[in-house]
């Protein structure tokens, strides 16, 4: 594996997640067209959106305590941006330690609609925000774990701190559609992701369905949802029929004891088993054929850096063996959360985790990197983890198959978008 971050953008993306970045006084992020540092990222991130070499989009920690000790500094240089490294101020990573200019980067562009309001006079960014190149929407009230006394929220989560600050708590279907239309026209989004917390009475799917129905009817865009696992698994059959393309279950931690300690609400209400059952059930749904263009994937989402790397690898192996695709976040000790004083993970410890992510997806022939124009800033995508292989040509047959699949998907999806646009006109 290439261990110099100047030549390995995935390693740089990972190292930036783990170490953050400092902003030099020369930076003028927003006046240079970059995106503001919004805190609302489904409780996961809060950083600076950048595009690294190789087209890798990322969200780099800036506000967290550990970022103040980062060796990485962003400088403005003749109107462009460059990451420089100034010695080793953070913990040693065991990786090659270049200093001086590392790479030139681009600011993730701030679209015009970020500065506009909806017809109901809400800033559009309080309805939805871009996370990389897709639109993320947290459509409902704050997760109920935050409203209990004592609170039962996940200890790494900042959702209850964020809502009402950067995010509107009440978002009508019309408001969401208005933002989607703007983001489609100006940011060329192809995918909308909905994220909810836990609501008593398992109401999260009922809340989301009206949004999904309108998006599918009026735009044909790809839609994903991230909610707790509904007790009635048949609801996922109905969601697939409605046109949902991705269901994601965030169990976060595979070690059950650590899961119970870090996610007390999830452990009490659902338990790890129910999350895993939902991941596997939905993966099996993907194997059933259905008429029309209805791509469908099941995701199991974990956070690397809270449990030992071997446990994260075991989670990846379990998820992929079930036919689902892992989403692997990097633990970020967010400001204001119960874990804000925890150290971030060590980059070198996580390299084997992300290497395994790619290998396992290839071994199980999972459809990664197929949807067009979905660049994700908050996680390393499985396909980006090819950079961690010692022998990158090892899976060339499977990679060729994915290229063909991707081309076919692009064609069919393009036709579907045009068909919906004509019908909606
Ligand atoms: S379920 Fe946990 S991670 Fe999700 S919003 Fe609630 S407290 Fe946050």
XYZ file of C-alpha atoms and ligand atoms in Angstrom:
433
model
C 0.000 0.000 0.000
C 1.191 3.543 -0.752
C 1.845 5.055 2.688
C 2.573 8.625 1.591
C -0.575 10.721 1.939
C 0.607 12.914 -0.945
C 0.075 9.971 -3.301
C -2.742 8.130 -1.534
C -5.892 10.310 -1.280
C -7.873 7.659 0.630
C -5.157 7.493 3.259
C -5.180 11.288 3.427
C -8.983 11.254 3.799
C -8.661 8.773 6.664
C -5.791 10.654 8.306
C -7.773 13.896 8.138
C -10.773 12.207 9.796
C -8.494 11.018 12.580
C -6.453 14.193 13.043
C -8.543 17.063 11.746
C -7.176 20.229 10.210
C -6.366 23.773 11.327
C -7.370 26.743 9.226
C -4.689 29.296 8.534
C -5.706 32.954 8.791
C -5.263 33.226 5.018
C -8.434 31.117 4.430
C -11.689 32.768 3.360
C -13.814 29.663 2.995
C -17.233 31.202 2.419
C -16.160 34.213 0.383
C -14.212 31.807 -1.847
C -17.413 29.861 -2.531
C -16.990 27.101 0.073
C -19.679 25.658 2.329
C -20.188 26.971 5.847
C -19.329 24.727 8.780
C -22.817 23.480 9.635
C -23.066 21.431 12.780
C -25.974 19.332 11.538
C -24.641 16.125 10.133
C -26.974 13.559 11.665
C -24.894 13.766 14.782
C -21.788 12.534 13.050
C -19.749 15.358 11.685
C -19.369 19.062 11.704
C -16.426 19.876 9.572
C -15.096 21.504 6.461
C -16.246 20.002 3.156
C -13.314 19.569 0.766
C -12.572 17.681 -2.435
C -9.264 15.828 -2.309
C -7.213 14.711 -5.324
C -8.810 11.785 -7.142
C -12.262 13.313 -6.579
C -12.563 12.104 -2.985
C -15.029 14.299 -1.110
C -14.522 14.694 2.591
C -15.730 16.458 5.716
C -12.713 17.321 7.849
C -12.949 17.964 11.599
C -12.119 21.553 12.450
C -14.051 22.466 15.592
C -13.177 19.416 17.713
C -10.460 19.683 20.342
C -8.104 17.227 18.682
C -8.102 19.262 15.454
C -6.254 22.062 17.268
C -3.243 19.728 17.515
C -3.407 18.530 13.901
C -0.231 18.675 11.831
C -2.432 19.568 8.833
C -3.105 23.219 8.078
C -5.234 24.573 5.249
C -3.707 27.592 3.503
C -5.010 29.879 0.813
C -2.360 30.257 -1.841
C -2.968 32.608 -4.774
C -6.711 32.018 -4.652
C -6.425 28.232 -4.417
C -6.211 25.994 -1.366
C -3.372 23.764 -0.252
C -2.991 21.425 2.705
C 0.387 21.758 4.366
C 1.814 19.669 7.135
C 3.907 21.302 9.810
C 5.781 18.660 11.762
C 4.048 16.082 13.959
C 1.898 17.800 16.550
C -0.615 15.036 17.077
C -0.038 11.430 18.177
C 2.308 9.412 15.933
C 0.395 7.396 13.329
C 3.075 4.997 12.161
C 2.608 6.279 8.603
C 5.075 8.098 6.378
C 5.318 11.650 7.723
C 5.732 14.103 4.884
C 5.975 17.783 5.704
C 5.492 20.945 3.684
C 2.900 21.050 0.888
C 0.804 17.885 0.906
C -1.824 18.388 -1.803
C -3.906 21.056 -3.484
C -7.593 20.707 -2.657
C -10.845 22.291 -3.738
C -13.496 23.709 -1.480
C -16.752 21.779 -1.901
C -18.781 24.371 -3.828
C -21.559 26.186 -1.981
C -24.596 26.200 -4.284
C -26.751 29.293 -4.778
C -29.700 27.702 -2.959
C -27.627 27.597 0.271
C -28.209 31.340 0.509
C -31.946 31.249 -0.293
C -35.149 30.671 1.645
C -38.135 28.452 0.970
C -41.488 30.003 0.104
C -42.305 29.548 3.807
C -39.288 31.770 4.682
C -37.008 29.109 6.138
C -33.364 29.028 5.077
C -33.084 26.111 2.660
C -30.091 24.749 4.594
C -32.400 24.246 7.580
C -34.417 21.822 5.453
C -31.559 19.876 3.879
C -27.822 20.091 3.288
C -25.385 18.583 0.847
C -23.161 15.877 2.272
C -20.640 15.518 -0.492
C -22.878 15.468 -3.575
C -26.130 14.115 -2.172
C -28.871 15.796 -0.168
C -29.291 14.812 3.481
C -32.575 15.545 5.277
C -33.394 14.985 8.951
C -37.124 15.568 8.621
C -38.601 15.086 12.060
C -38.316 16.172 15.665
C -35.297 15.308 17.750
C -34.686 11.645 18.564
C -36.706 10.577 21.603
C -33.637 9.241 23.434
C -32.642 12.880 23.918
C -35.994 13.732 25.520
C -35.933 11.115 28.253
C -34.864 11.821 31.818
C -32.210 10.624 32.244
C -31.244 10.811 28.554
C -30.681 7.531 26.721
C -28.978 8.973 23.634
C -25.956 7.395 22.000
C -22.933 8.870 23.709
C -21.178 10.004 20.527
C -24.283 11.669 19.054
C -24.834 15.402 18.725
C -28.301 15.399 17.157
C -29.964 16.714 20.295
C -27.394 19.507 20.461
C -27.834 20.474 16.823
C -31.534 20.544 16.143
C -32.974 24.004 16.289
C -29.513 25.471 15.722
C -28.720 24.626 12.114
C -31.738 22.468 11.391
C -35.486 23.173 11.370
C -37.486 20.778 13.546
C -40.592 20.897 11.387
C -40.224 20.300 7.645
C -43.258 19.948 5.456
C -43.272 17.748 2.379
C -43.654 20.875 0.232
C -40.605 22.499 1.830
C -38.501 19.388 1.340
C -39.652 19.130 -2.290
C -38.734 22.773 -2.878
C -35.200 22.166 -1.621
C -34.912 18.939 -3.591
C -35.906 20.712 -6.801
C -33.314 23.427 -6.163
C -30.628 20.873 -5.326
C -31.483 18.831 -8.409
C -31.406 21.829 -10.732
C -28.306 23.515 -9.330
C -26.286 20.779 -7.619
C -27.342 17.903 -9.914
C -28.081 15.599 -7.012
C -29.055 12.027 -7.844
C -29.721 10.802 -4.316
C -31.703 11.992 -1.270
C -30.990 10.487 2.131
C -33.408 10.651 5.062
C -32.192 10.125 8.569
C -34.315 9.821 11.685
C -33.682 8.935 15.287
C -35.897 6.769 17.467
C -39.537 7.756 17.983
C -41.793 6.033 20.504
C -44.332 3.868 18.725
C -41.995 3.101 15.792
C -43.447 6.024 13.810
C -40.323 6.847 11.801
C -41.406 4.987 8.644
C -44.895 6.524 8.775
C -43.258 9.953 8.984
C -40.998 9.311 5.991
C -43.417 7.689 3.573
C -45.177 10.893 2.373
C -41.788 12.456 1.526
C -40.643 9.341 -0.327
C -43.867 9.054 -2.311
C -43.637 12.658 -3.551
C -39.945 12.432 -4.449
C -40.437 9.250 -6.395
C -43.544 10.484 -8.198
C -42.138 13.886 -9.099
C -38.430 13.306 -9.657
C -37.448 9.618 -9.790
C -34.331 10.417 -7.735
C -32.697 7.664 -5.717
C -33.870 7.675 -2.101
C -32.347 6.133 0.998
C -33.512 6.003 4.574
C -31.660 5.543 7.811
C -33.952 4.700 10.719
C -34.117 2.211 13.576
C -35.198 -1.312 12.570
C -38.993 -1.437 12.447
C -40.455 -4.387 14.354
C -42.635 -5.282 11.370
C -40.073 -6.318 8.772
C -42.794 -6.521 6.113
C -42.752 -2.721 6.121
C -39.500 -2.970 4.168
C -41.221 -4.927 1.394
C -43.655 -2.022 1.125
C -40.837 0.520 1.101
C -39.126 -1.298 -1.714
C -42.393 -1.293 -3.668
C -42.658 2.443 -2.994
C -39.287 2.875 -4.716
C -36.851 3.260 -1.811
C -33.376 2.295 -2.964
C -31.351 2.008 0.200
C -32.158 1.123 3.778
C -29.477 1.639 6.369
C -29.407 0.381 9.942
C -26.903 2.022 12.249
C -26.047 -0.401 14.981
C -22.700 1.397 15.314
C -20.907 -1.214 17.400
C -20.652 -4.978 16.928
C -19.302 -5.816 20.376
C -22.514 -6.239 22.344
C -21.159 -5.046 25.687
C -19.726 -1.862 24.175
C -22.949 -1.418 22.148
C -24.995 -1.485 25.366
C -22.698 1.015 27.063
C -22.420 3.502 24.181
C -25.959 3.185 22.785
C -28.179 2.596 25.845
C -31.404 3.633 24.110
C -30.828 1.421 21.083
C -29.874 -1.514 23.317
C -33.021 -1.125 25.429
C -35.537 -0.512 22.630
C -34.239 -2.805 19.914
C -31.115 -4.721 20.940
C -28.278 -5.542 18.581
C -30.088 -8.663 17.327
C -32.985 -6.712 15.863
C -30.610 -4.451 13.963
C -28.800 -7.453 12.518
C -32.053 -9.212 11.633
C -33.239 -6.120 9.753
C -29.946 -5.811 7.837
C -30.164 -9.467 6.780
C -33.893 -9.356 5.967
C -33.474 -6.317 3.740
C -30.428 -7.819 2.027
C -32.528 -10.849 1.136
C -35.200 -8.551 -0.296
C -32.579 -7.323 -2.744
C -32.268 -10.819 -4.158
C -35.954 -10.999 -5.073
C -36.753 -9.804 -8.534
C -39.372 -7.138 -9.010
C -40.667 -5.374 -12.093
C -39.261 -2.060 -13.334
C -36.198 -0.096 -12.261
C -36.036 -0.699 -8.508
C -32.434 -0.848 -7.320
C -32.255 -1.776 -3.635
C -29.403 -2.205 -1.174
C -29.255 -2.929 2.525
C -26.581 -1.233 4.630
C -25.254 -1.956 8.099
C -23.561 1.090 9.556
C -20.804 1.007 12.153
C -18.408 3.481 13.717
C -14.758 2.460 13.646
C -12.601 3.699 16.496
C -14.899 3.021 19.458
C -14.489 -0.759 19.585
C -11.244 -2.663 18.765
C -10.398 -2.861 15.034
C -10.841 -6.664 15.118
C -14.440 -6.165 16.195
C -15.067 -3.661 13.370
C -13.595 -6.203 10.945
C -15.883 -8.898 12.367
C -18.822 -6.537 11.784
C -17.761 -5.981 8.167
C -17.482 -9.728 7.623
C -20.908 -10.318 9.161
C -22.637 -7.553 7.179
C -21.163 -8.648 3.866
C -21.889 -12.326 4.582
C -25.548 -11.304 4.935
C -25.397 -9.703 1.465
C -25.472 -6.125 2.795
C -22.962 -3.318 2.282
C -21.144 -1.898 5.310
C -21.009 1.833 5.907
C -18.028 2.516 8.123
C -17.780 5.912 9.824
C -14.727 7.081 11.721
C -15.395 8.020 15.343
C -15.309 11.788 15.798
C -15.422 13.067 19.392
C -17.824 15.909 18.672
C -17.879 19.074 20.734
C -20.580 19.006 23.392
C -21.153 15.237 23.320
C -20.498 12.849 26.180
C -17.470 11.528 24.290
C -15.922 14.876 23.403
C -12.845 14.222 25.562
C -12.154 10.775 24.079
C -9.143 10.589 21.758
C -9.876 10.153 18.046
C -8.773 6.836 16.540
C -5.249 6.244 15.308
C -5.054 6.212 11.508
C -2.771 3.171 11.262
C -5.141 1.136 13.460
C -8.016 1.777 11.046
C -6.198 1.001 7.793
C -6.814 -2.792 8.148
C -10.499 -2.085 8.834
C -10.964 -0.117 5.622
C -8.809 -2.539 3.643
C -11.103 -5.338 4.810
C -14.110 -3.261 3.780
C -12.968 -3.322 0.158
C -11.861 -6.956 0.205
C -15.113 -8.199 1.757
C -17.275 -6.270 -0.746
C -15.245 -7.710 -3.611
C -15.311 -11.264 -2.260
C -19.095 -11.125 -1.861
C -19.582 -9.447 -5.268
C -21.531 -6.571 -3.745
C -22.657 -3.678 -5.983
C -20.484 -0.842 -4.671
C -19.917 2.478 -6.440
C -22.690 1.886 -8.961
C -25.023 4.884 -8.434
C -23.956 7.954 -10.456
C -22.651 11.138 -8.811
C -22.858 9.925 -5.217
C -19.739 11.234 -3.508
C -19.933 10.927 0.240
C -18.000 13.270 2.475
C -18.753 11.725 5.876
C -17.360 8.251 5.260
C -14.775 6.460 3.174
C -16.808 4.723 0.498
C -16.037 1.030 0.024
C -14.741 1.697 -3.506
C -12.348 4.373 -2.196
C -10.777 1.722 0.037
C -9.143 0.099 -2.981
C -6.305 2.513 -2.137
C -5.542 0.416 0.952
C -4.778 -2.782 -0.961
C -1.232 -4.091 -1.248
C -2.119 -5.569 -4.631
C -4.686 -3.264 -6.274
C -5.064 -5.565 -9.323
C -6.215 -8.452 -7.187
C -9.934 -8.006 -7.889
C -9.770 -6.887 -11.513
C -12.500 -9.269 -12.698
C -14.978 -8.042 -10.121
C -13.992 -4.415 -10.823
C -14.666 -4.921 -14.521
C -18.073 -6.405 -13.692
C -18.842 -3.350 -11.537
C -17.827 -0.964 -14.336
C -20.284 -2.647 -16.688
C -22.989 -2.668 -14.017
C -22.371 1.004 -13.346
C -22.655 1.921 -17.046
C -25.923 -0.014 -17.368
C -27.260 1.608 -14.176
C -26.401 5.087 -15.426
C -28.269 4.510 -18.685
C -31.411 3.123 -17.065
C -31.427 5.711 -14.299
C -31.037 8.538 -16.853
C -34.043 7.182 -18.762
C -36.041 6.960 -15.522
C -35.241 10.587 -14.591
C -36.310 11.815 -18.025
C -39.513 9.768 -17.880
C -40.446 11.229 -14.476
C -39.569 14.763 -15.581
C -41.864 14.411 -18.619
C -44.668 13.010 -16.473
C -44.310 15.816 -13.907
C -44.204 18.576 -16.574
S -30.502 6.860 17.768
Fe -28.589 7.479 18.751
S -27.320 8.245 17.024
Fe -29.440 8.192 16.302
S -30.230 10.238 16.702
Fe -30.798 8.975 18.488
S -29.162 9.291 19.959
Fe -28.408 10.007 17.968
